[in-house]
């Protein structure tokens, strides 16, 4: 059940990015986002169930699809075509399982693993000559991996696609298998494995010569969206996000194809302003943070007519307009987004804490004298709370200077 009030729900709905990100995600990755929307009561429960059904009705997850259909049609009989498809899926599963069982058994033999090398061509010649594993049998691993992924067996899908990549020399299928393995690892919350797969995709996409530059842009845009899952769920993930998103080619992709990603760039910069111990840096003398902030301000200023939300508007109000009243108003709205956005929930508290720290820094920099009432108001604090905040900030700054 959502903890947001009626006015806050309206803000959350107004700035919800689900429709923006869906085209750049696999349907299986969309599901947890939809469930998050359901838990926050952002949309009608039946509408989310209908969208879930529509997303998965073409997959092999028949039991799950039937559950969604029954929820939408509680008093009706399950369509005959779903029952027929379930039997067909079982038939295909048995066929592919039988076709790949011998290959997998051979690949798991210790003596075979000892013979395999980095050279795929050597491996294929060795396996075909000594064990009868032909190209068609290798491709069957890919087909079964795809099938298992669409069946919702992400563990088996990951294993099959990994085995396929070790042996296949088909570049396009290997890339496709890597996307499938990345999705499987994300769904399983295996973040370290997800990052390894992400790195493999980046290496291919960034080094490959594409006949059509739009194809490369398309791949980079997908990488940007998929990377949000691990980056917002691992230690030091925000630094890795910033390194990727601020790199020239990916920043260009964000500006050209997905300016709404600026929300996550703003969130990462502000939330990364703390050390791993939770203490604040003195940002005026921290080159890394200052360089990132400078780049962020520039990009937000450039893209304000293409995309804006309370997070980007907060940066604009504070660092471009020096409007502390507006910055506070936008921070209040941003707090709603931080508590309702699927990717930002984990960093909501640290973002708000750091944002206040930034407001106080800028306020002290542009004013010769500090008006405690004005500063407290800018921080959305009472005068008493403001006094405690400033005292704590001064104490912290002195400790960091020692």
XYZ file of C-alpha atoms in Angstrom:
402
model
C 0.000 0.000 0.000
C 1.351 3.381 -0.983
C 2.478 5.836 1.704
C 1.969 8.775 -0.676
C -0.895 11.203 -0.165
C -3.311 12.217 -2.893
C -1.299 15.288 -3.940
C 1.928 13.288 -3.902
C 0.397 10.548 -6.049
C -0.481 13.183 -8.653
C 3.139 14.350 -8.728
C 4.356 10.752 -9.000
C 1.979 10.042 -11.896
C 2.884 13.275 -13.668
C 6.594 12.454 -13.694
C 6.387 8.666 -14.023
C 8.889 7.467 -16.644
C 7.478 3.983 -17.191
C 6.153 4.763 -20.676
C 9.527 6.268 -21.578
C 11.683 3.335 -20.486
C 9.465 0.410 -21.581
C 10.533 0.579 -25.261
C 14.169 0.093 -24.190
C 13.655 -2.877 -21.858
C 12.957 -6.550 -22.369
C 9.447 -7.530 -21.264
C 10.835 -9.658 -18.428
C 12.662 -6.612 -17.032
C 9.503 -4.523 -17.213
C 7.596 -6.797 -14.841
C 9.303 -5.709 -11.560
C 8.722 -2.078 -12.538
C 5.021 -2.760 -13.031
C 4.832 -4.471 -9.659
C 6.477 -1.435 -8.092
C 3.794 0.777 -9.639
C 1.173 -1.566 -8.221
C 2.608 -1.382 -4.700
C 2.703 2.416 -4.867
C -0.914 2.600 -6.091
C 0.148 4.861 -8.939
C -2.274 3.239 -11.364
C -5.384 1.109 -11.316
C -4.572 -2.445 -10.265
C -6.608 -3.951 -13.094
C -4.788 -1.794 -15.669
C -1.408 -3.063 -14.428
C -2.638 -6.666 -14.531
C -3.895 -6.138 -18.087
C -0.548 -4.701 -19.153
C 1.243 -7.629 -17.500
C -0.994 -10.072 -19.355
C -0.409 -8.303 -22.663
C 3.356 -8.330 -22.106
C 3.625 -12.036 -21.354
C 0.859 -13.646 -23.396
C 3.292 -14.396 -26.237
C 5.883 -15.989 -23.944
C 6.177 -19.598 -22.763
C 5.177 -18.667 -19.188
C 1.738 -20.197 -19.631
C 0.933 -20.785 -15.948
C 1.753 -17.159 -15.155
C -0.282 -15.907 -18.126
C -3.257 -18.030 -17.028
C -3.049 -16.517 -13.538
C -3.179 -13.012 -14.998
C -6.112 -13.979 -17.242
C -8.054 -15.454 -14.314
C -7.470 -12.271 -12.311
C -8.892 -10.229 -15.188
C -11.749 -12.688 -15.842
C -12.573 -14.300 -12.475
C -15.829 -15.902 -13.595
C -14.827 -17.107 -17.056
C -13.245 -20.260 -18.406
C -9.584 -20.103 -19.423
C -9.421 -19.783 -23.238
C -8.865 -23.029 -25.094
C -5.901 -21.566 -26.981
C -4.005 -21.077 -23.699
C -4.533 -24.713 -22.753
C -3.422 -25.789 -26.207
C -0.351 -23.552 -26.038
C 0.600 -25.023 -22.666
C 0.627 -28.513 -24.180
C 2.660 -27.227 -27.133
C 5.211 -25.589 -24.823
C 5.653 -28.855 -22.933
C 6.165 -30.658 -26.229
C 8.834 -28.202 -27.401
C 10.534 -28.340 -24.006
C 10.852 -32.119 -24.162
C 12.168 -31.924 -27.739
C 14.839 -29.316 -26.992
C 15.783 -30.953 -23.720
C 16.420 -34.242 -25.507
C 18.353 -32.525 -28.305
C 20.729 -30.747 -25.919
C 21.096 -33.271 -23.088
C 23.935 -35.236 -24.693
C 25.820 -32.064 -25.633
C 25.557 -30.674 -22.101
C 26.601 -33.987 -20.572
C 29.700 -34.056 -22.793
C 30.608 -30.448 -22.008
C 30.437 -31.239 -18.288
C 32.934 -34.093 -18.526
C 36.215 -33.171 -16.744
C 38.375 -34.519 -19.578
C 36.455 -32.400 -22.098
C 36.764 -29.259 -19.991
C 40.505 -29.880 -19.718
C 40.796 -29.920 -23.533
C 38.779 -26.745 -24.181
C 40.796 -23.586 -24.898
C 40.173 -19.913 -25.644
C 40.313 -20.704 -29.374
C 36.705 -21.384 -30.374
C 37.694 -22.878 -33.712
C 39.948 -25.398 -31.974
C 37.146 -26.259 -29.547
C 34.632 -26.830 -32.336
C 36.999 -29.044 -34.315
C 37.913 -31.038 -31.201
C 34.283 -31.514 -30.116
C 33.057 -32.452 -33.581
C 35.900 -34.887 -34.214
C 35.900 -36.569 -30.804
C 32.315 -36.190 -29.602
C 30.158 -35.495 -32.640
C 29.079 -32.028 -31.491
C 28.254 -30.219 -34.733
C 27.273 -26.616 -35.392
C 23.588 -27.550 -35.363
C 23.980 -29.058 -31.888
C 25.728 -25.910 -30.687
C 22.934 -23.733 -32.098
C 20.416 -25.965 -30.306
C 21.892 -24.679 -27.024
C 21.035 -21.124 -28.087
C 17.519 -22.119 -29.137
C 16.904 -23.933 -25.861
C 18.365 -21.003 -23.903
C 15.957 -18.606 -25.594
C 13.093 -21.002 -24.961
C 13.932 -21.360 -21.267
C 14.252 -17.603 -20.866
C 10.788 -17.096 -22.332
C 9.581 -19.898 -20.083
C 10.828 -18.033 -17.017
C 13.604 -20.470 -16.120
C 16.333 -17.843 -15.918
C 18.901 -20.095 -14.209
C 18.756 -22.694 -16.972
C 18.629 -19.978 -19.636
C 21.797 -18.382 -18.262
C 23.623 -21.722 -18.218
C 22.577 -22.677 -21.757
C 23.494 -19.296 -23.215
C 26.875 -19.395 -21.449
C 27.664 -22.798 -22.950
C 26.572 -21.591 -26.375
C 28.873 -18.546 -26.238
C 31.885 -20.673 -25.348
C 31.508 -22.612 -28.588
C 29.768 -20.421 -31.167
C 31.581 -18.294 -33.740
C 28.362 -16.637 -34.927
C 28.921 -13.036 -33.807
C 25.293 -11.928 -34.029
C 23.994 -14.914 -32.062
C 26.731 -14.480 -29.448
C 25.670 -10.849 -28.942
C 22.032 -11.917 -28.700
C 22.997 -14.614 -26.174
C 24.854 -11.993 -24.110
C 21.763 -9.794 -23.966
C 19.776 -12.833 -22.845
C 22.300 -13.747 -20.170
C 22.415 -10.147 -18.935
C 18.630 -10.090 -18.593
C 18.691 -13.429 -16.767
C 21.301 -12.194 -14.286
C 19.394 -8.944 -13.655
C 16.141 -10.796 -12.969
C 18.007 -13.129 -10.586
C 19.521 -10.074 -8.820
C 23.004 -11.377 -9.578
C 24.557 -7.934 -9.792
C 28.229 -8.912 -10.119
C 27.417 -11.240 -13.015
C 25.219 -8.518 -14.523
C 28.133 -6.083 -14.547
C 30.377 -8.631 -16.267
C 27.789 -9.158 -19.015
C 27.290 -5.410 -19.309
C 31.037 -4.956 -19.802
C 31.020 -7.589 -22.561
C 28.200 -5.810 -24.379
C 29.915 -2.440 -24.055
C 33.118 -3.869 -25.493
C 31.255 -5.193 -28.536
C 29.047 -2.150 -29.073
C 31.850 0.391 -28.587
C 34.444 -1.425 -30.691
C 32.325 -2.851 -33.494
C 32.098 -0.925 -36.746
C 28.392 -0.490 -37.495
C 27.253 0.144 -41.051
C 24.447 2.266 -39.640
C 25.336 4.626 -36.782
C 21.693 4.525 -35.638
C 22.150 0.827 -34.846
C 25.049 1.651 -32.533
C 22.990 4.433 -30.924
C 20.161 1.959 -30.416
C 22.463 -0.536 -28.666
C 23.975 2.150 -26.431
C 20.528 3.384 -25.447
C 19.556 -0.139 -24.420
C 22.782 -0.512 -22.416
C 22.033 2.761 -20.627
C 18.561 1.611 -19.587
C 19.541 -1.932 -18.601
C 22.513 -0.671 -16.584
C 20.161 1.151 -14.202
C 19.280 -2.169 -12.563
C 22.747 -3.091 -11.278
C 24.087 0.438 -10.841
C 21.379 1.421 -8.332
C 21.731 -1.829 -6.394
C 25.457 -2.293 -5.756
C 28.137 -0.628 -3.674
C 29.940 2.023 -5.731
C 27.294 1.564 -8.407
C 26.667 5.302 -8.661
C 30.312 5.977 -9.468
C 30.179 3.336 -12.200
C 26.992 4.859 -13.557
C 28.565 8.304 -13.679
C 31.669 6.988 -15.397
C 29.511 5.408 -18.110
C 26.896 8.144 -18.527
C 29.418 10.991 -18.611
C 31.583 9.260 -21.223
C 31.207 11.246 -24.471
C 29.563 8.523 -26.575
C 26.995 7.583 -23.932
C 26.257 11.156 -22.917
C 25.585 11.876 -26.601
C 23.254 8.861 -26.698
C 21.360 10.178 -23.672
C 20.961 13.623 -25.216
C 19.990 12.273 -28.632
C 17.694 9.371 -27.737
C 16.754 9.340 -24.050
C 17.006 12.728 -22.291
C 14.823 11.428 -19.428
C 17.911 9.531 -18.229
C 19.079 12.928 -16.934
C 16.891 12.185 -13.890
C 19.184 9.298 -12.975
C 22.298 11.304 -13.789
C 21.191 14.038 -11.385
C 20.302 11.456 -8.732
C 23.666 9.723 -9.059
C 25.713 12.928 -8.881
C 23.905 14.240 -5.795
C 23.763 10.884 -3.987
C 27.414 10.137 -4.738
C 28.442 13.291 -2.900
C 29.038 11.227 0.248
C 31.909 8.951 1.050
C 31.307 5.253 1.646
C 31.321 5.951 5.378
C 28.434 8.349 5.008
C 30.426 11.488 5.790
C 30.292 14.430 3.425
C 33.226 15.621 1.414
C 34.043 19.320 1.365
C 32.749 19.618 -2.192
C 34.338 23.005 -2.816
C 37.737 21.262 -2.788
C 36.738 17.887 -4.219
C 37.799 17.919 -7.899
C 35.948 14.744 -8.897
C 32.620 15.936 -7.546
C 33.112 19.451 -8.873
C 33.912 18.201 -12.376
C 30.858 15.974 -12.386
C 28.680 18.755 -11.036
C 30.007 21.177 -13.648
C 29.207 18.696 -16.433
C 25.768 18.022 -14.942
C 24.880 21.723 -14.752
C 25.949 22.168 -18.366
C 23.877 19.223 -19.613
C 20.808 20.159 -17.563
C 21.026 23.677 -18.970
C 21.346 22.391 -22.532
C 18.476 19.925 -22.257
C 15.980 21.905 -20.157
C 13.711 22.403 -23.174
C 13.912 18.711 -24.139
C 13.388 17.255 -20.693
C 12.828 18.480 -17.172
C 11.459 17.133 -13.925
C 11.827 18.198 -10.270
C 15.308 16.647 -10.027
C 16.699 18.473 -13.052
C 14.792 21.619 -12.040
C 16.416 21.437 -8.603
C 19.861 21.627 -10.212
C 18.746 24.471 -12.477
C 17.223 26.469 -9.617
C 20.230 26.018 -7.343
C 23.173 26.311 -9.728
C 21.894 28.298 -12.710
C 19.231 30.616 -11.246
C 20.463 30.691 -7.613
C 16.803 30.652 -6.617
C 16.765 29.019 -3.185
C 13.004 29.204 -2.771
C 12.494 27.426 -6.107
C 15.221 24.893 -5.267
C 13.419 24.036 -2.037
C 10.081 23.703 -3.855
C 11.594 21.392 -6.464
C 13.361 19.358 -3.795
C 10.003 18.807 -2.109
C 8.575 17.463 -5.376
C 11.737 15.467 -6.019
C 11.275 13.691 -2.699
C 8.023 12.242 -4.055
C 9.746 10.974 -7.204
C 12.581 9.488 -5.169
C 10.073 7.477 -3.130
C 8.095 6.270 -6.148
C 10.666 5.744 -8.916
C 11.632 2.049 -9.123
C 15.338 2.785 -9.497
C 15.670 5.627 -6.976
C 13.944 4.254 -3.889
C 17.207 2.906 -2.440
C 18.946 6.294 -2.548
C 16.026 8.558 -1.589
C 17.262 9.403 1.917
C 20.888 10.042 0.975
C 19.831 12.187 -1.994
C 17.658 14.434 0.196
C 20.356 14.694 2.849
C 23.017 15.579 0.304
C 20.724 18.024 -1.494
C 20.350 20.012 1.714
C 24.116 19.962 2.091
C 24.475 21.403 -1.414
C 21.875 24.105 -0.759
C 23.728 25.195 2.371
C 27.048 25.265 0.493
C 25.702 27.420 -2.320
C 23.811 29.700 0.100
C 26.961 30.351 2.127
C 28.925 30.961 -1.057
C 26.610 33.639 -2.475
C 25.769 35.432 0.792
C 28.220 37.505 2.814
C 26.061 37.038 5.894
C 23.979 34.005 6.775
C 20.352 34.683 7.632
C 19.455 31.611 9.677
C 15.730 32.045 9.062
C 16.217 32.230 5.281
C 18.657 29.327 5.193
C 16.373 27.174 7.331
C 13.489 27.967 5.012
C 15.617 27.069 1.986
C 16.367 23.734 3.632
C 12.697 23.216 4.493
C 13.591 23.196 8.193
C 12.347 25.073 11.246
C 14.703 27.634 12.758
C 15.599 25.181 15.530
C 16.241 22.396 13.033
C 18.259 24.822 10.910
C 20.486 25.741 13.876
C 21.191 22.067 14.531
C 21.874 21.469 10.832
C 24.409 24.315 10.599
C 26.089 23.256 13.855
C 26.394 19.701 12.590
C 27.713 20.900 9.223
C 30.366 23.120 10.857
C 31.416 20.269 13.159
C 31.638 17.843 10.252
C 33.672 20.277 8.123
C 36.133 20.824 10.979
C 36.544 17.058 11.468
C 37.226 16.544 7.756
C 39.867 19.305 7.774
C 41.852 17.635 10.546
